Coordinates of C-alpha atoms and ligand atoms in Angstrom, one line a residue:
V25 CA 14.3 -11.2 -18.5
A26 CA 11.6 -13.4 -16.6
Q27 CA 12.4 -16.2 -14.4
P28 CA 10.4 -18.5 -13.5
G29 CA 12.1 -20.1 -11.7
R30 CA 12.4 -18.3 -8.6
A31 CA 8.1 -19.5 -8.1
A32 CA 8.3 -23.5 -8.3
P33 CA 9.7 -23.3 -4.8
V34 CA 6.4 -22.1 -3.3
L35 CA 4.2 -23.6 -5.4
S36 CA 5.2 -26.4 -3.6
F37 CA 4.4 -24.8 -0.6
V38 CA 0.6 -23.9 -2.0
R39 CA 0.2 -27.5 -3.1
N40 CA 1.9 -29.2 0.2
F41 CA -0.7 -26.9 2.7
W42 CA -3.4 -26.8 0.1
G43 CA -3.8 -30.4 1.0
G44 CA -2.4 -32.8 4.3
A45 CA -1.4 -30.2 6.7
A46 CA -2.6 -30.4 10.4
R47 CA -5.1 -27.2 9.8
P48 CA -5.2 -26.9 6.5
I49 CA -5.6 -23.4 4.5
E50 CA -9.3 -23.0 4.0
R51 CA -8.8 -20.9 0.6
M52 CA -6.1 -19.4 -0.5
N53 CA -5.7 -17.3 -4.3
Q54 CA -2.1 -17.2 -5.7
I55 CA -1.5 -14.8 -7.7
T56 CA 1.8 -13.9 -9.5
V57 CA 3.4 -10.7 -9.9
N58 CA 5.9 -10.9 -12.9
T59 CA 8.1 -8.0 -13.1
P60 CA 11.4 -8.4 -15.3
S61 CA 13.3 -8.1 -12.0
N62 CA 12.4 -11.2 -10.0
P63 CA 8.5 -12.2 -9.9
Y64 CA 7.2 -13.6 -7.2
V65 CA 3.8 -14.9 -5.5
V66 CA 1.1 -12.8 -3.5
L67 CA -0.7 -15.3 -1.0
V68 CA -3.8 -14.1 0.1
G69 CA -5.6 -17.0 3.1
R70 CA -7.1 -16.8 6.0
G71 CA -4.3 -18.9 8.5
L72 CA -1.4 -18.3 6.9
L73 CA 0.4 -15.7 9.2
R74 CA 0.5 -19.4 10.9
K75 CA 2.3 -21.3 7.8
A76 CA 5.1 -18.5 7.6
G77 CA 8.2 -20.3 8.6
A78 CA 6.8 -23.0 6.8
A79 CA 6.3 -20.7 3.7
L80 CA 10.5 -19.4 4.4
A81 CA 11.4 -22.3 5.0
T82 CA 11.4 -22.7 0.5
L83 CA 13.1 -19.6 0.4
R84 CA 16.4 -21.4 1.4
D85 CA 20.1 -21.1 1.8
Y86 CA 19.6 -17.8 4.0
S87 CA 21.1 -17.4 7.6
G88 CA 18.4 -16.1 9.6
V89 CA 15.4 -14.4 10.3
F90 CA 15.6 -11.2 11.0
V91 CA 11.8 -8.8 11.6
L92 CA 11.1 -6.0 11.6
S93 CA 8.1 -4.6 12.8
S94 CA 6.2 -2.3 15.3
A95 CA 5.6 -2.4 19.1
R96 CA 2.1 -1.7 17.6
V97 CA 2.0 -4.4 14.9
W98 CA 4.2 -7.4 17.6
K99 CA 1.5 -6.6 20.8
H100 CA -1.2 -8.3 18.4
W101 CA 0.7 -10.6 15.8
G102 CA 3.8 -11.3 17.6
R103 CA 3.3 -14.3 19.5
A104 CA 1.5 -16.5 16.3
V105 CA 4.8 -14.9 13.7
E106 CA 7.2 -16.4 16.4
A107 CA 5.3 -19.6 16.9
S108 CA 4.8 -20.0 13.2
L109 CA 9.7 -19.5 13.1
K110 CA 9.7 -21.5 15.7
D111 CA 11.8 -23.4 13.0
A112 CA 13.3 -21.2 10.7
G113 CA 16.7 -21.0 12.1
P114 CA 17.7 -18.0 14.9
L115 CA 15.0 -15.3 14.5
R116 CA 15.6 -11.0 15.2
R117 CA 12.8 -8.8 15.8
I118 CA 13.9 -5.5 15.4
L119 CA 10.5 -3.3 16.2
F120 CA 10.8 1.0 15.0
D121 CA 8.1 3.0 15.2
D122 CA 5.7 3.1 12.2
A123 CA 3.8 6.0 13.4
E124 CA 4.0 8.1 9.1
R125 CA 6.2 10.6 10.6
A126 CA 9.0 8.2 12.1
K127 CA 9.2 7.2 7.9
T128 CA 12.1 9.2 7.8
L129 CA 16.1 8.0 7.6
A130 CA 17.1 8.4 10.5
T131 CA 14.6 5.7 11.1
Y132 CA 16.5 3.7 8.4
E133 CA 19.6 4.0 9.7
K134 CA 18.3 2.6 13.6
V135 CA 17.0 -0.6 11.9
C136 CA 20.1 -0.5 9.2
R137 CA 22.2 -0.7 12.5
Q138 CA 20.9 -3.3 14.9
L139 CA 20.6 -4.8 11.7
V140 CA 25.0 -5.1 11.8
R141 CA 25.3 -5.1 15.5
E142 CA 22.0 -8.4 15.3
G143 CA 25.1 -9.5 12.7
A144 CA 22.8 -9.5 9.5
D145 CA 25.0 -11.1 6.5
R146 CA 24.3 -11.2 2.5
R147 CA 21.9 -14.2 3.3
A148 CA 20.1 -12.9 5.8
L149 CA 16.4 -13.0 5.3
L150 CA 14.1 -9.3 5.9
L151 CA 11.0 -10.5 6.9
A152 CA 7.7 -6.8 7.7
V153 CA 5.9 -7.7 9.2
G154 CA 3.2 -5.2 9.2
G155 CA 1.8 -1.9 7.5
G156 CA 2.7 0.1 4.8
V157 CA 5.0 2.1 7.0
V158 CA 6.3 -0.8 8.0
G159 CA 7.0 -2.2 4.7
D160 CA 7.7 0.7 3.1
V161 CA 10.9 1.5 5.2
A162 CA 11.6 -2.2 5.9
G163 CA 11.6 -2.6 1.9
F164 CA 14.2 0.1 1.8
V165 CA 16.4 -0.9 4.1
A166 CA 16.7 -4.8 2.2
A167 CA 17.5 -2.4 -0.8
T168 CA 19.9 -0.9 0.6
Y169 CA 21.7 -3.0 3.2
L170 CA 24.8 -5.2 2.4
R171 CA 23.7 -3.6 -1.5
G172 CA 20.2 -5.9 -1.6
V173 CA 19.3 -8.5 0.9
R174 CA 16.5 -10.5 0.8
L175 CA 12.8 -9.4 1.5
V176 CA 9.2 -11.4 2.5
H177 CA 6.4 -9.1 3.1
V178 CA 3.8 -9.9 5.4
P179 CA 1.1 -7.4 4.8
T180 CA -1.3 -6.6 7.8
T181 CA -3.5 -4.0 7.5
L182 CA -5.5 -3.3 3.8
M183 CA -3.6 -0.3 2.8
A184 CA -0.9 -3.1 2.8
Q185 CA -2.0 -6.6 1.6
V186 CA -4.2 -4.7 -1.6
D187 CA -1.1 -2.2 -2.6
S188 CA 1.8 -1.8 0.0
A189 CA 3.2 -4.3 -0.2
I190 CA 2.9 -5.7 -4.1
G191 CA 4.8 -4.5 -5.9
G192 CA 8.4 -3.0 -4.8
K193 CA 7.8 0.8 -4.2
T194 CA 10.0 1.0 -1.2
G195 CA 11.0 4.1 0.8
V196 CA 10.9 7.3 3.6
N197 CA 9.1 10.6 4.0
L198 CA 11.1 13.8 3.8
R199 CA 9.8 17.1 5.6
E200 CA 9.4 18.1 2.3
G201 CA 7.8 15.9 0.1
K202 CA 6.5 12.6 0.4
N203 CA 8.4 9.4 -0.7
L204 CA 10.9 11.4 -2.4
I205 CA 14.2 8.7 -0.9
G206 CA 13.2 5.1 -2.1
A207 CA 14.1 2.4 -4.5
F208 CA 11.9 -0.1 -6.5
Y209 CA 13.0 -3.1 -4.7
Q210 CA 11.2 -5.9 -5.1
P211 CA 10.2 -9.2 -2.7
R212 CA 10.7 -13.2 -2.7
L213 CA 7.9 -13.8 -1.4
V214 CA 4.5 -11.4 0.4
L215 CA 1.5 -13.3 2.5
A216 CA -1.6 -11.6 2.8
D217 CA -3.5 -13.2 5.5
P218 CA -7.3 -11.4 6.4
Q219 CA -7.2 -12.1 9.6
T220 CA -4.8 -10.5 11.0
L221 CA -6.9 -7.1 10.1
G222 CA -9.3 -8.4 12.3
T223 CA -7.1 -5.7 14.9
L224 CA -7.2 -2.9 12.7
P225 CA -8.2 -0.1 14.5
V226 CA -11.5 1.2 12.3
R227 CA -9.9 4.2 11.1
E228 CA -7.5 2.8 9.2
F229 CA -9.7 -0.3 7.4
R230 CA -11.4 2.7 6.4
A231 CA -8.5 4.1 4.8
G232 CA -7.4 1.5 3.4
L233 CA -10.7 1.1 1.1
Y234 CA -9.5 4.1 -0.2
E235 CA -7.4 2.5 -1.8
V236 CA -9.7 -0.6 -2.7
I237 CA -11.9 2.6 -4.3
K238 CA -8.7 3.7 -6.4
Y239 CA -8.6 -0.1 -8.1
G240 CA -12.4 0.8 -8.8
I241 CA -11.7 4.1 -10.3
L242 CA -9.1 3.2 -12.5
G243 CA -9.8 0.3 -14.1
D244 CA -12.3 -1.6 -12.3
A245 CA -16.0 -1.4 -12.9
E246 CA -17.2 -4.4 -11.7
L247 CA -15.2 -3.3 -8.2
F248 CA -16.2 0.2 -7.4
G249 CA -20.4 -1.0 -8.2
Y250 CA -19.2 -4.3 -6.1
L251 CA -18.5 -1.2 -3.8
E252 CA -21.1 0.3 -4.2
E253 CA -23.7 -3.0 -3.2
N254 CA -22.1 -3.7 -0.6
L255 CA -20.4 -1.2 1.6
A256 CA -21.6 -1.9 4.4
D257 CA -20.9 -5.7 4.8
I258 CA -17.6 -5.0 2.9
L259 CA -17.2 -2.4 6.5
K260 CA -18.1 -5.1 8.7
Q261 CA -15.5 -7.4 7.7
T262 CA -17.5 -10.0 6.1
P263 CA -14.3 -12.0 4.9
Q264 CA -16.3 -13.3 1.5
H265 CA -16.8 -9.2 1.2
L266 CA -13.0 -8.9 1.6
D267 CA -11.2 -11.6 0.1
W268 CA -12.9 -11.4 -2.9
M269 CA -12.2 -7.5 -2.7
I270 CA -8.7 -8.5 -1.5
T271 CA -7.1 -11.2 -3.5
R272 CA -9.3 -8.9 -6.9
C273 CA -7.3 -5.3 -5.9
V274 CA -4.2 -7.5 -6.0
E275 CA -4.8 -8.6 -8.6
A276 CA -5.1 -5.7 -10.1
K277 CA -1.7 -4.4 -9.4
A278 CA -0.2 -7.5 -9.9
G279 CA -1.5 -6.8 -13.6
I280 CA 0.2 -3.2 -13.7
V281 CA 3.4 -3.4 -12.1
G282 CA 4.1 -6.7 -14.3
K283 CA 3.9 -4.8 -17.2
D284 CA 5.3 -1.3 -16.4
E285 CA 7.3 -2.3 -13.0
T286 CA 10.0 1.2 -12.3
E287 CA 6.9 3.0 -13.5
S288 CA 7.4 4.9 -16.6
G289 CA 4.1 5.3 -18.0
L290 CA 0.9 2.2 -17.1
R291 CA 1.5 2.2 -13.9
E292 CA 1.1 6.0 -13.4
V293 CA -2.4 5.6 -13.1
L294 CA -2.2 3.9 -8.9
N295 CA -0.9 7.4 -9.3
L296 CA -5.2 8.2 -9.0
G297 CA -6.0 10.6 -6.5
H298 CA -1.8 10.7 -4.9
T299 CA -0.8 14.2 -5.3
F300 CA -3.8 16.1 -3.8
A301 CA -2.9 13.2 -1.6
H302 CA 0.5 13.4 -0.5
A303 CA 0.0 17.2 -0.7
L304 CA -2.2 17.9 2.3
E305 CA 0.2 14.8 3.7
T306 CA 3.4 17.6 3.6
A307 CA 1.4 20.2 4.5
T308 CA 0.0 19.0 8.0
G309 CA 3.2 17.5 8.9
Y310 CA 2.2 13.7 8.7
R311 CA 0.4 13.9 11.6
T312 CA -3.5 14.4 10.5
Y313 CA -4.6 12.6 7.8
R314 CA -3.8 8.5 7.3
H315 CA -3.1 7.8 3.6
G316 CA -5.3 6.5 3.1
E317 CA -7.2 8.6 4.0
A318 CA -5.9 11.3 2.3
V319 CA -6.4 9.2 -0.6
G320 CA -10.0 9.3 -0.4
W321 CA -9.2 12.9 -0.2
G322 CA -7.6 13.1 -3.5
L323 CA -10.0 10.8 -4.8
L324 CA -12.8 13.6 -4.4
A325 CA -10.1 16.2 -5.6
A326 CA -9.3 14.6 -8.4
A327 CA -13.1 13.6 -9.7
R328 CA -13.8 17.6 -9.0
L329 CA -11.3 18.7 -11.1
A330 CA -11.9 16.0 -13.6
A331 CA -15.4 16.9 -14.0
H332 CA -14.8 21.0 -14.3
L333 CA -12.0 20.3 -17.9
K334 CA -15.2 18.4 -18.9
M335 CA -13.3 14.4 -18.9
L336 CA -15.5 13.5 -16.6
P337 CA -19.4 12.9 -16.8
A338 CA -21.6 14.6 -13.9
E339 CA -23.5 10.9 -13.2
D340 CA -20.1 9.5 -13.0
C341 CA -18.4 12.1 -10.4
A342 CA -21.5 11.9 -8.9
R343 CA -21.0 8.5 -7.8
I344 CA -17.6 8.9 -7.2
L345 CA -18.2 11.5 -4.3
A346 CA -21.0 9.7 -3.0
L347 CA -19.3 6.4 -3.1
V348 CA -16.5 7.8 -1.0
R349 CA -18.5 9.9 1.4
R350 CA -19.9 6.9 2.5
V351 CA -16.5 5.1 4.0
G352 CA -17.2 7.6 6.4
A353 CA -16.4 10.9 7.3
L354 CA -12.8 12.7 6.8
P355 CA -10.4 14.5 8.9
A356 CA -11.0 18.0 8.0
W357 CA -9.2 19.6 4.7
P358 CA -5.9 21.5 6.2
R359 CA -6.8 25.3 6.4
S360 CA -3.1 25.4 4.0
K361 CA -3.4 28.4 1.4
P362 CA -4.5 26.2 -2.5
E363 CA -0.9 28.4 -2.9
A364 CA 0.8 26.5 -0.1
L365 CA -0.4 22.4 -1.2
M366 CA 0.3 23.8 -4.9
Q367 CA 4.1 24.2 -4.8
I368 CA 4.3 21.1 -2.6
M369 CA 3.3 19.6 -5.8
R370 CA 5.3 20.9 -8.5
S371 CA 7.7 18.4 -6.5
D372 CA 5.5 16.1 -7.0
K373 CA 7.7 12.2 -7.8
K374 CA 5.4 12.4 -10.9
A375 CA 5.9 16.6 -11.6
R376 CA 7.7 17.7 -15.0
G377 CA 9.8 21.0 -14.6
G378 CA 7.3 22.6 -12.2
R379 CA 4.0 21.4 -13.9
V380 CA 2.6 19.2 -11.8
R381 CA 1.2 16.3 -14.1
F382 CA -2.7 14.1 -13.0
V383 CA -4.7 11.1 -13.2
L384 CA -8.0 11.8 -13.4
P385 CA -10.8 9.9 -14.3
K386 CA -12.7 9.8 -17.1
A387 CA -14.9 7.3 -16.4
I388 CA -15.9 5.2 -13.7
A389 CA -13.5 1.8 -15.2
S390 CA -10.5 5.1 -16.9
V391 CA -8.4 7.2 -15.7
E392 CA -6.1 9.1 -18.3
T393 CA -2.5 10.3 -17.2
G394 CA -0.3 12.9 -17.4
V395 CA -2.8 15.7 -17.6
E396 CA -2.3 19.3 -16.3
A397 CA -4.6 22.2 -15.4
S398 CA -4.1 25.1 -15.0
D399 CA -3.4 27.1 -11.8
E400 CA -6.2 29.1 -12.7
T401 CA -8.3 26.1 -12.6
V402 CA -6.3 23.9 -10.1
R403 CA -6.9 27.0 -7.7
E404 CA -10.1 26.8 -7.3
V405 CA -10.6 23.2 -7.0
L406 CA -8.1 23.6 -3.8
R407 CA -11.5 26.0 -3.0
Q408 CA -13.9 24.4 -3.9
M409 CA -12.8 21.6 -2.1
A410 CA -11.5 24.3 1.4
A411 CA -15.4 25.7 0.9
G412 CA -16.9 21.6 2.4
R413 CA -17.5 21.8 -1.2
G414 CA -15.8 18.0 -1.9
A415 CA -18.3 16.1 -1.9
S416 CA -21.1 17.9 -2.7
Ligands
LIG503 P1 1.0 2.4 9.1 O1 1.5 1.2 8.8 O2 1.0 3.9 8.9 O3 -0.9 1.2 9.1 C1 -1.8 1.8 10.6 C2 -1.8 1.5 11.7 O4 -2.0 0.3 12.0 C3 -0.2 1.9 12.8 O5 -1.2 2.5 13.5 C4 0.3 0.0 12.2 O6 0.8 -0.8 13.7 C5 -1.3 0.1 12.8 N1 -1.2 -1.6 12.7 C6 -1.3 -2.5 11.5 N2 -1.4 -3.3 11.3 C7 -2.4 -3.7 12.1 C8 -3.5 -5.4 12.7 N3 -2.8 -6.4 12.7 N4 -3.3 -4.6 14.4 C9 -3.7 -4.2 15.0 N5 -2.9 -2.8 14.4 C10 -2.1 -2.2 13.4 O7 0.2 2.2 8.1 P2 -1.0 1.6 6.2 O8 -2.0 2.0 5.6 O9 -0.4 0.6 6.5 O10 0.1 2.5 5.1 C11 0.5 3.3 5.2 C12 1.3 3.9 4.2 O11 2.3 2.7 3.0 C13 2.0 4.9 3.7 O12 3.3 5.9 4.1 C14 2.3 5.2 2.1 O13 3.1 5.7 1.5 C15 2.7 4.0 1.8 N6 2.7 3.1 0.7 C16 3.1 2.7 0.4 C17 2.9 2.1 -1.4 C18 4.1 1.4 -2.1 O14 3.2 0.9 -3.0 N7 5.0 1.1 -1.8 C19 1.3 2.3 -1.4 C20 0.4 2.8 -0.3 C21 0.1 3.1 0.4
LIG504 N1 1.3 2.6 -4.8 C1 1.2 3.2 -5.9 C2 1.8 2.0 -6.8 O1 3.0 1.2 -5.9 O2 3.1 2.1 -7.9

């Protein structure tokens, strides 16, 4: 059941800052995510981080703000967050390791225990400031701590701004597989400030771009063409390109999760490339690839497999391979045997009864979900990837 009233205070924040504020935000895009469990707004705007306190004030009735972040992110943005929240009531800060290999139940437990020690009660508001790892862990904490407390995301990586902060997937990895423990839990608000990407290492920015390409392949031919045309400027982080691209992806994700919050159908399209990606990350102990880089390999493998199954015209396959390759060099394909990767894929969340189900492209801007392929076909594609023929 939709609860549109919930978004109203945030909209008044948008109106107030549009006009008379001392340092107004020049351009702000506002996208509503109409999930049945909790509709909310994603704001995309340069300078939004400085307004976080005012935005939180619209959520009212919280007993205290508990910022969950990492030392790496805090070093760059901590002072700005603190300054912005100076009027938002008592603020507590919990920093944890945001390395992918630390996205574990142990980290989750540490954060929960610290919340208890800091006195977080049921009206606590958790503010997740960071990339996808911070967001996924903080989200799972918010979903489960005292059976659920309020959550606001301030995503600071491209990956988190275009994808992970939106849609309510939260969770942690097991050694056996990625994101195998988690919950769907929607935030109350998402504040995406593209200025925060200014301190992001280039490798992390590129990693996020693979996820942007994913949106183009799965349903947005205009975005795909835009990336082909403007990639050089996008890699320079030209604001006008970046802001347009982020907003476009947020709109796409909001549209999809608004129709299928818990992935009972449509939302599966967002997993394009992820069956391969999660296998690569798991096989390498979450140490070799940035998640986005694994998705980059996953897109190449998905295109290869689709072409192999004669689902994808050669011309579209070539465009996908070329665009992914132009983003930059990916860390080498792992040494793992095809059978080892296939074994991991069989315990992927999307698998049913041990049968792997792929999301594969049929054209630029069109995908098919639930595709099964014979072991021999998948093995052959994995062999091609390992032989370095993935992107050629
Ligand atoms: P990340 O969270 O690992 O962050 C990348 C690195 O950048 C980290 O070292 C971090 O400290 C640093 N960093 C973050 N913001 C920074 C900034 N502004 N300036 C300087 N350094 C900064 O990586 P990511 O790509 O954001 O997220 C990947 C994670 O997100 C994976 O665990 C993936 O599974 C998850 N994810 C989840 C969803 C979802 O729907 N929940 C979707 C996509 C990805
Ligand atoms: N990142 C995939 C999803 O949110 O469904």
